[in-house]
PDB file of C-alpha atoms in Angstrom:
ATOM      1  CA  UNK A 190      54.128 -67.878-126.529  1.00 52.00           C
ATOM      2  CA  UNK A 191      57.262 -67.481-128.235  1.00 55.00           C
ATOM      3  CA  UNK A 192      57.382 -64.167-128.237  1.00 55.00           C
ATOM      4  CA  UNK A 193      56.933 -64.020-124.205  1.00 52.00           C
ATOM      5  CA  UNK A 194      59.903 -66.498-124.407  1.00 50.00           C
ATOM      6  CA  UNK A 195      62.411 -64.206-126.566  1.00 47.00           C
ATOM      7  CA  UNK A 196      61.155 -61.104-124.999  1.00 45.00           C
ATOM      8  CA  UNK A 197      61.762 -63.176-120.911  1.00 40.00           C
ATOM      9  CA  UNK A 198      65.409 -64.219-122.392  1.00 42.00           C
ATOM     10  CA  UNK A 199      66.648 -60.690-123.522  1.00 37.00           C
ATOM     11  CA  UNK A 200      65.360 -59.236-120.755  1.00 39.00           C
ATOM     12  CA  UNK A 201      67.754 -62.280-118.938  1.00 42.00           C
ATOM     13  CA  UNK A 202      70.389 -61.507-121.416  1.00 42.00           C
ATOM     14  CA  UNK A 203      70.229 -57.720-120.574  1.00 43.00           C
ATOM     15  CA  UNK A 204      70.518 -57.951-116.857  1.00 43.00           C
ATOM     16  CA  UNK A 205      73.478 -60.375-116.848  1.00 41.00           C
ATOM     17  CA  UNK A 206      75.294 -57.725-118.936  1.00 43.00           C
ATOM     18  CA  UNK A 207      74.304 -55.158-116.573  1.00 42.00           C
ATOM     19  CA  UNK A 208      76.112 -57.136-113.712  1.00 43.00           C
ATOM     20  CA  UNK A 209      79.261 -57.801-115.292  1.00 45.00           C
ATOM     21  CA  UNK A 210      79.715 -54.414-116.560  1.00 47.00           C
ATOM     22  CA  UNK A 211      78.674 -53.703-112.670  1.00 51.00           C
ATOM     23  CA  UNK A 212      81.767 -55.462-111.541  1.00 57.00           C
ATOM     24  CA  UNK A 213      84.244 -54.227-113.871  1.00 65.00           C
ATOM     25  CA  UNK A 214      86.619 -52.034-111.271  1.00 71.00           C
ATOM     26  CA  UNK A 215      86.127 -48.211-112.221  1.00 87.00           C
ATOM     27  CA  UNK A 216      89.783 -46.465-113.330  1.00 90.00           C
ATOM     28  CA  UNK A 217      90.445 -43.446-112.181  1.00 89.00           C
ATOM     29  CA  UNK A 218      93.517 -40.870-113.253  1.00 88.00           C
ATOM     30  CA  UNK A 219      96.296 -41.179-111.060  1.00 91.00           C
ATOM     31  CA  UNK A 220     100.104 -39.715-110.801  1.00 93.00           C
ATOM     32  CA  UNK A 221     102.935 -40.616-108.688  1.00 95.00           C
ATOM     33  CA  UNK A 222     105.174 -38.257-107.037  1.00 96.00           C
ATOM     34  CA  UNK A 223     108.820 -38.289-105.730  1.00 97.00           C
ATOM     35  CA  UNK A 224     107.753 -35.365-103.424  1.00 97.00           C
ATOM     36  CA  UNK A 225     105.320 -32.969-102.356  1.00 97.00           C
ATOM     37  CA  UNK A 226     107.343 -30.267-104.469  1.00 97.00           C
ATOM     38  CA  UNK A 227     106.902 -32.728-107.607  1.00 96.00           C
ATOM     39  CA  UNK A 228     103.533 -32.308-107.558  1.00 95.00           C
ATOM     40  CA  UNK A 229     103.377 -28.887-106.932  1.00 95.00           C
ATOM     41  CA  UNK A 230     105.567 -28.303-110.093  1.00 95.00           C
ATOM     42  CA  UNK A 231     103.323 -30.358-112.020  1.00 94.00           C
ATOM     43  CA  UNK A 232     100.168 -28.131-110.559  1.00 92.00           C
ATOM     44  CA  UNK A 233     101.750 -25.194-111.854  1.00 89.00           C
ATOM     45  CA  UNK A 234     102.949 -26.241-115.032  1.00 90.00           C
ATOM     46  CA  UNK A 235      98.821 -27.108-115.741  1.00 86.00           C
ATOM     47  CA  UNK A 236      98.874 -30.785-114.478  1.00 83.00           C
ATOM     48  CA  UNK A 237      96.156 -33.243-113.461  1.00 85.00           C
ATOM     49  CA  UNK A 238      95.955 -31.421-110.076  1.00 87.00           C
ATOM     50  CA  UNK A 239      95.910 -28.814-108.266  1.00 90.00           C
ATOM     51  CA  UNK A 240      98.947 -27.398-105.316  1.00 93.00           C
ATOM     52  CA  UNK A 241      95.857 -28.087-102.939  1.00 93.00           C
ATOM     53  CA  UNK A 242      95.242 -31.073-104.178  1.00 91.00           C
ATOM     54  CA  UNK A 243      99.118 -32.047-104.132  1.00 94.00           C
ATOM     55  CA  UNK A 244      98.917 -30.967-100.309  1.00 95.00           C
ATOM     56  CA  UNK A 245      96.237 -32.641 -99.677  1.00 93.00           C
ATOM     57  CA  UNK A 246      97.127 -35.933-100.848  1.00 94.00           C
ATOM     58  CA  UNK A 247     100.419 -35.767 -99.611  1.00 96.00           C
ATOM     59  CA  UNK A 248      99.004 -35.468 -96.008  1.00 95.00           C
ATOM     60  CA  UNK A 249      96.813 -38.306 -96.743  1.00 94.00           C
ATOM     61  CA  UNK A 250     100.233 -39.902 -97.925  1.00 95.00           C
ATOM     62  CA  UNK A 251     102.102 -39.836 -94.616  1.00 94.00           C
ATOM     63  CA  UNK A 252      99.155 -40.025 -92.580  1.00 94.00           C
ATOM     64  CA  UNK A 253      98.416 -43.566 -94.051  1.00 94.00           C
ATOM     65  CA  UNK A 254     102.219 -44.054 -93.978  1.00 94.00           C
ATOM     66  CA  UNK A 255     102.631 -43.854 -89.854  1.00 93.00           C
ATOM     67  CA  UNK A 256      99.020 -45.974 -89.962  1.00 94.00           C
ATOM     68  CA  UNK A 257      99.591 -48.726 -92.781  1.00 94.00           C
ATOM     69  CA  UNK A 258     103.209 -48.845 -93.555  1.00 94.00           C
ATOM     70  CA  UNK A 259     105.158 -52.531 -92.824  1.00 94.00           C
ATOM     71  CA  UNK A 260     106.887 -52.613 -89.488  1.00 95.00           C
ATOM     72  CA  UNK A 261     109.815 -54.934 -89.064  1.00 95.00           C
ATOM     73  CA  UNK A 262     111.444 -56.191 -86.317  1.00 96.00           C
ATOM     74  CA  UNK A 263     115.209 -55.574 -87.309  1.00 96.00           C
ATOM     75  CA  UNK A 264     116.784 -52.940 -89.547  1.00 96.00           C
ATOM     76  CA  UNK A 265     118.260 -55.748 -91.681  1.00 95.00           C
ATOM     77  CA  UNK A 266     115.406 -57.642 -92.491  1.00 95.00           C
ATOM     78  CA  UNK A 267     113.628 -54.035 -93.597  1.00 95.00           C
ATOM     79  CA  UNK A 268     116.325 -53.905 -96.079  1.00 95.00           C
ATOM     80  CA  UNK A 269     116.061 -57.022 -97.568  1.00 93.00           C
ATOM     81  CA  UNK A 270     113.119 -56.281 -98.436  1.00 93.00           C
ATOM     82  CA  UNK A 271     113.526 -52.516 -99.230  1.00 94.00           C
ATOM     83  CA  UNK A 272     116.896 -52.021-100.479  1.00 94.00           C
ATOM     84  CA  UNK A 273     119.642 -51.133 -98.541  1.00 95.00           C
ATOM     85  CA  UNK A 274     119.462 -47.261 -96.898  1.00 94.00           C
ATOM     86  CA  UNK A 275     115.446 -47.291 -97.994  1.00 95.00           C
ATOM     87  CA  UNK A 276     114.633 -47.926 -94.053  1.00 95.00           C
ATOM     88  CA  UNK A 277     115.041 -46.330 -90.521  1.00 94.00           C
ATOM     89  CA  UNK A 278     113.609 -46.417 -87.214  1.00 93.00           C
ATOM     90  CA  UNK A 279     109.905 -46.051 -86.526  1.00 89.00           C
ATOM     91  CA  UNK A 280     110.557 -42.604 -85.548  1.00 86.00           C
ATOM     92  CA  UNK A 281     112.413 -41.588 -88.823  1.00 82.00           C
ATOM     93  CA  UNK A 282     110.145 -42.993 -91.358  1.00 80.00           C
ATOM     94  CA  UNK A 283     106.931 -41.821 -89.866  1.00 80.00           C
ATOM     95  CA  UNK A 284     108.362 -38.626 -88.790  1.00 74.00           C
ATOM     96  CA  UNK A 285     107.107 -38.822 -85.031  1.00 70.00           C
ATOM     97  CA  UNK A 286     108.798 -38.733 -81.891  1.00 63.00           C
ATOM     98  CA  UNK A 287     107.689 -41.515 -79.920  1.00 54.00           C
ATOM     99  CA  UNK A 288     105.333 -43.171 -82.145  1.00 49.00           C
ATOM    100  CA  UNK A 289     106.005 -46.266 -81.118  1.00 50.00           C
ATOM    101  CA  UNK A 290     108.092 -49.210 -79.676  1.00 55.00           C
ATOM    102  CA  UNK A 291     112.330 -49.157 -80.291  1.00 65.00           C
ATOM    103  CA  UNK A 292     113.139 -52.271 -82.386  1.00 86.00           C
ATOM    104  CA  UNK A 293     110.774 -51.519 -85.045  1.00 94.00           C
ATOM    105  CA  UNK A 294     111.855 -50.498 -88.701  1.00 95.00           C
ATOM    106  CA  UNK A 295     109.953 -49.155 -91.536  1.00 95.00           C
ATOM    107  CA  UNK A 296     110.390 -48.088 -95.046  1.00 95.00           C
ATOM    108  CA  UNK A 297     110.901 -44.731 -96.307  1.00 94.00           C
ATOM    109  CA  UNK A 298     108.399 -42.688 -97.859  1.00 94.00           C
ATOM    110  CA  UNK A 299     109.613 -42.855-101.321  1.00 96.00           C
ATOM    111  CA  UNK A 300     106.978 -40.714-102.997  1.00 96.00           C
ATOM    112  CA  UNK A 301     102.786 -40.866-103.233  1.00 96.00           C
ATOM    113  CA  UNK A 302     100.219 -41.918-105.821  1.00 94.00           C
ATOM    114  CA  UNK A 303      97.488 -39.362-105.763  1.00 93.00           C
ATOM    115  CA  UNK A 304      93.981 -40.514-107.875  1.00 89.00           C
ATOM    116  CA  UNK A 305      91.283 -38.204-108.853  1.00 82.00           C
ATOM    117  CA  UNK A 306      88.036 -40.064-107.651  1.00 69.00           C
ATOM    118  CA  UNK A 307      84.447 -39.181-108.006  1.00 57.00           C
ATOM    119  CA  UNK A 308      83.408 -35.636-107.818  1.00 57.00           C
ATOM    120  CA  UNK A 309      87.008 -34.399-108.244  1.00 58.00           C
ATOM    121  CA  UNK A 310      88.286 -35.555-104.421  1.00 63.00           C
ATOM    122  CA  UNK A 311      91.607 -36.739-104.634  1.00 68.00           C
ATOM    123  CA  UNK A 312      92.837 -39.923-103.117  1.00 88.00           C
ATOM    124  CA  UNK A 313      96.411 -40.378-101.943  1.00 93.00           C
ATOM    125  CA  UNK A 314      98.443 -43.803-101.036  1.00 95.00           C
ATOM    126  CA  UNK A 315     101.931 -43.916 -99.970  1.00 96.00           C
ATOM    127  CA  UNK A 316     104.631 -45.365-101.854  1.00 96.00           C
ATOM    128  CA  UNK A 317     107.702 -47.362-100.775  1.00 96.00           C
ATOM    129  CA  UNK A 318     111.105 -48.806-102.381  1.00 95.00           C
ATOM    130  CA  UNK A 319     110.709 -52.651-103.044  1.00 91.00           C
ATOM    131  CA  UNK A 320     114.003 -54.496-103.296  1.00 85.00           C
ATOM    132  CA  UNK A 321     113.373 -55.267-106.963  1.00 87.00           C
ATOM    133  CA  UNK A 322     114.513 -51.237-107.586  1.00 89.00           C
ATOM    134  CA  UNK A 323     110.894 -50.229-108.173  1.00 94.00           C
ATOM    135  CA  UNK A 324     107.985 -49.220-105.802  1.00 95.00           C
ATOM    136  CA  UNK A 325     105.243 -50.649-104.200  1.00 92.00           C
ATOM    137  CA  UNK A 326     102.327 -49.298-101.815  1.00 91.00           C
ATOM    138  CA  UNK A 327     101.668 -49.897 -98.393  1.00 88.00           C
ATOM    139  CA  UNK A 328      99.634 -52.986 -98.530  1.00 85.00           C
ATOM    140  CA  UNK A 329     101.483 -54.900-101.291  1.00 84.00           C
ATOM    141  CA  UNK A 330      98.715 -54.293-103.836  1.00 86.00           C
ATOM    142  CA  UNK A 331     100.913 -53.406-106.742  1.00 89.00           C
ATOM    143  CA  UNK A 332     104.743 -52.592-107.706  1.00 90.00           C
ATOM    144  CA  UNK A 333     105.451 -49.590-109.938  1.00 93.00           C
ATOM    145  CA  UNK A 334     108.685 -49.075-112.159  1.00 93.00           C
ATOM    146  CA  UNK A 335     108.585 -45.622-111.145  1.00 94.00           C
ATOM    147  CA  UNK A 336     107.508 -43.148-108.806  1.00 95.00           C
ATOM    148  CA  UNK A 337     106.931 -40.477-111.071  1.00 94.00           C
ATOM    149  CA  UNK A 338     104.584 -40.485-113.775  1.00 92.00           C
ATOM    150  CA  UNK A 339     101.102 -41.326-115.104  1.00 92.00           C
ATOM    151  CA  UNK A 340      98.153 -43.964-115.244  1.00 91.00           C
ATOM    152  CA  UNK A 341      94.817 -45.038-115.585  1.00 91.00           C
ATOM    153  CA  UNK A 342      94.536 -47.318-112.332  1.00 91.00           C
ATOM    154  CA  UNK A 343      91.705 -49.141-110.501  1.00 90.00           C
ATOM    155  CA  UNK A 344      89.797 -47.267-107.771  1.00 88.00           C
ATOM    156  CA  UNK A 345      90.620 -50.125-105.680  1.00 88.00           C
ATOM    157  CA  UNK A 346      94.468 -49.087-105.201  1.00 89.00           C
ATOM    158  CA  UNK A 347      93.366 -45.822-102.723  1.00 90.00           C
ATOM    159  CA  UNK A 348      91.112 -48.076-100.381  1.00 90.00           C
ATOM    160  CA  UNK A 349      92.872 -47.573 -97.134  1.00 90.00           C
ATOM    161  CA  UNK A 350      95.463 -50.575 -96.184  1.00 91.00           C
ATOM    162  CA  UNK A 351      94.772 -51.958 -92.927  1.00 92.00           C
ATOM    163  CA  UNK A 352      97.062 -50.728 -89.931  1.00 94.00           C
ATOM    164  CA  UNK A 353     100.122 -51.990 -88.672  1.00 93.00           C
ATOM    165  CA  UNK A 354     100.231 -49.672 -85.647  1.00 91.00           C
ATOM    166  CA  UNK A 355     100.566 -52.107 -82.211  1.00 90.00           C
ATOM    167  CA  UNK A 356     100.921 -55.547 -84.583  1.00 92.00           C
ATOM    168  CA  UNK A 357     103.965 -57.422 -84.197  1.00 93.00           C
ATOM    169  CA  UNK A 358     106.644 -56.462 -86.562  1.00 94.00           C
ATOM    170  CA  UNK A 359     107.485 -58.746 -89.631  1.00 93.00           C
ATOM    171  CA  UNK A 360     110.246 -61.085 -88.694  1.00 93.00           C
ATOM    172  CA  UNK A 361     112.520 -62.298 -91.497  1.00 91.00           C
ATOM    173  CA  UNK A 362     110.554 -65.659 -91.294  1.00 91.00           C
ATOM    174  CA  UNK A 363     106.937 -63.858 -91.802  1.00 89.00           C
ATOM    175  CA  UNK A 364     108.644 -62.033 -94.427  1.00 86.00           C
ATOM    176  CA  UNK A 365     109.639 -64.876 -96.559  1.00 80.00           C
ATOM    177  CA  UNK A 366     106.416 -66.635 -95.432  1.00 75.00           C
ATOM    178  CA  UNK A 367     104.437 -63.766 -97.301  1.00 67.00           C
ATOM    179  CA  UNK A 368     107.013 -63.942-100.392  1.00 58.00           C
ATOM    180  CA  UNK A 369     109.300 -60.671 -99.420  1.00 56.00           C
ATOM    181  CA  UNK A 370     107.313 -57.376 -99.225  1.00 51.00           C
ATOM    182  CA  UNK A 371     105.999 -56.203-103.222  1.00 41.00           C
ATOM    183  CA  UNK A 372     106.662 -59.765-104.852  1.00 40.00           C
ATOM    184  CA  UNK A 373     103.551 -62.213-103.381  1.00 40.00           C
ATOM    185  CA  UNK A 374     100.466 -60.927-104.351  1.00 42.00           C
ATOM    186  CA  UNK A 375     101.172 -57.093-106.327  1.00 45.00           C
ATOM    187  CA  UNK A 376     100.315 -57.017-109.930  1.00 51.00           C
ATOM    188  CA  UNK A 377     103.255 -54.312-111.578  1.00 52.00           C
ATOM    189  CA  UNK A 378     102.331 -51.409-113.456  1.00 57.00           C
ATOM    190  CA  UNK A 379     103.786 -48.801-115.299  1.00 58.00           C
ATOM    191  CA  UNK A 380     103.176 -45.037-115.608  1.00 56.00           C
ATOM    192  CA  UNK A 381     103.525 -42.955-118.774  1.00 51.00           C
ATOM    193  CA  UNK A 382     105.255 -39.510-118.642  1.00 48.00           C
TER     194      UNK A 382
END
């Protein structure tokens, strides 16, 4: 009977392991980029990736940008949260003529985080100016020093942010209700060289 009883616990032992190691969040490789031309430099100095890739995610980048990226309703209340000179109209931050209602302000692209996820497809999120100096992404996941460099970071980052497209823009009151854009809820990071 005891050895049922030592054989039913590591058998209970082994399967709780395999669950927690289940929920540990997979890291991918990842790079930031100023620029598309960045990362095409990088691609043919040997980086991470390749110019495909870089064109690719940069696509991705400013596709998710005109989808996902904050909308406020004043130019002023985009730069407190941006920095001064980091925002525009709808129509110059996403790039499109008539995308959308006048009154609305965005952020500036201010570079893209491309990851390399399973079976070598790359991943791409956009990155903004928060008005701390660094850079955060489009759903307030997590502020970067930089937006140029490298990192190990959690597959969860490039899981498309939820669109903004036809919601009502950010006043300054839902702004400082959701503590600024990059400070409530983004863990910072860093990248190496």
């Amino acid at each position: 009977m005891k050895k049922r009883s030592r054989y039913v616990a590591l058998t209970i032992m082994g399967a709780a392991a395999f669950t927690l190691a289940g929920c540990k969040e997979e890291k991918v490789d990842a790079q930031a980029f100023p620029d598309l031309a960045s990362c095409e430099q990088a691609a043919g100095a040997g980086g991470d990736f390749t110019a495909e890739q870089c064109r690719t995610a940069f696509a991705q980048a400013q596709e998710l940008n005109v989808e996902s990226a904050p909308r406020y309703d004043s130019l002023q209340v985009c730069e407190e949260q941006h920095g001064v000179g980091n925002c525009g109209s709808e129509e110059e931050a996403t790039g499109h003529q008539g995308s959308g209602m006048g009154g609305i302000f965005m952020p500036l692209l201010a570079g893209y985080l491309i990851g390399n996820m399973l079976g070598g497809r790359g991943s791409a999120q956009p990155l903004y100016r928060n008005g701390q100096g660094g850079y955060t992404n489009a759903d307030r996941s997590a502020s970067f020093s930089t937006n140029n460099g490298k990192a190990k970071l959690s597959q969860g980052l490039f899981k498309k942010p939820a669109t903004t497209i036809g919601k009502a823009p950010m006043t300054r009151a839902t702004a400082v209700s959701r503590g600024g854009f990059g400070t409530s809820s983004s863990t910072s990071r860093s990248f190496g060289g």
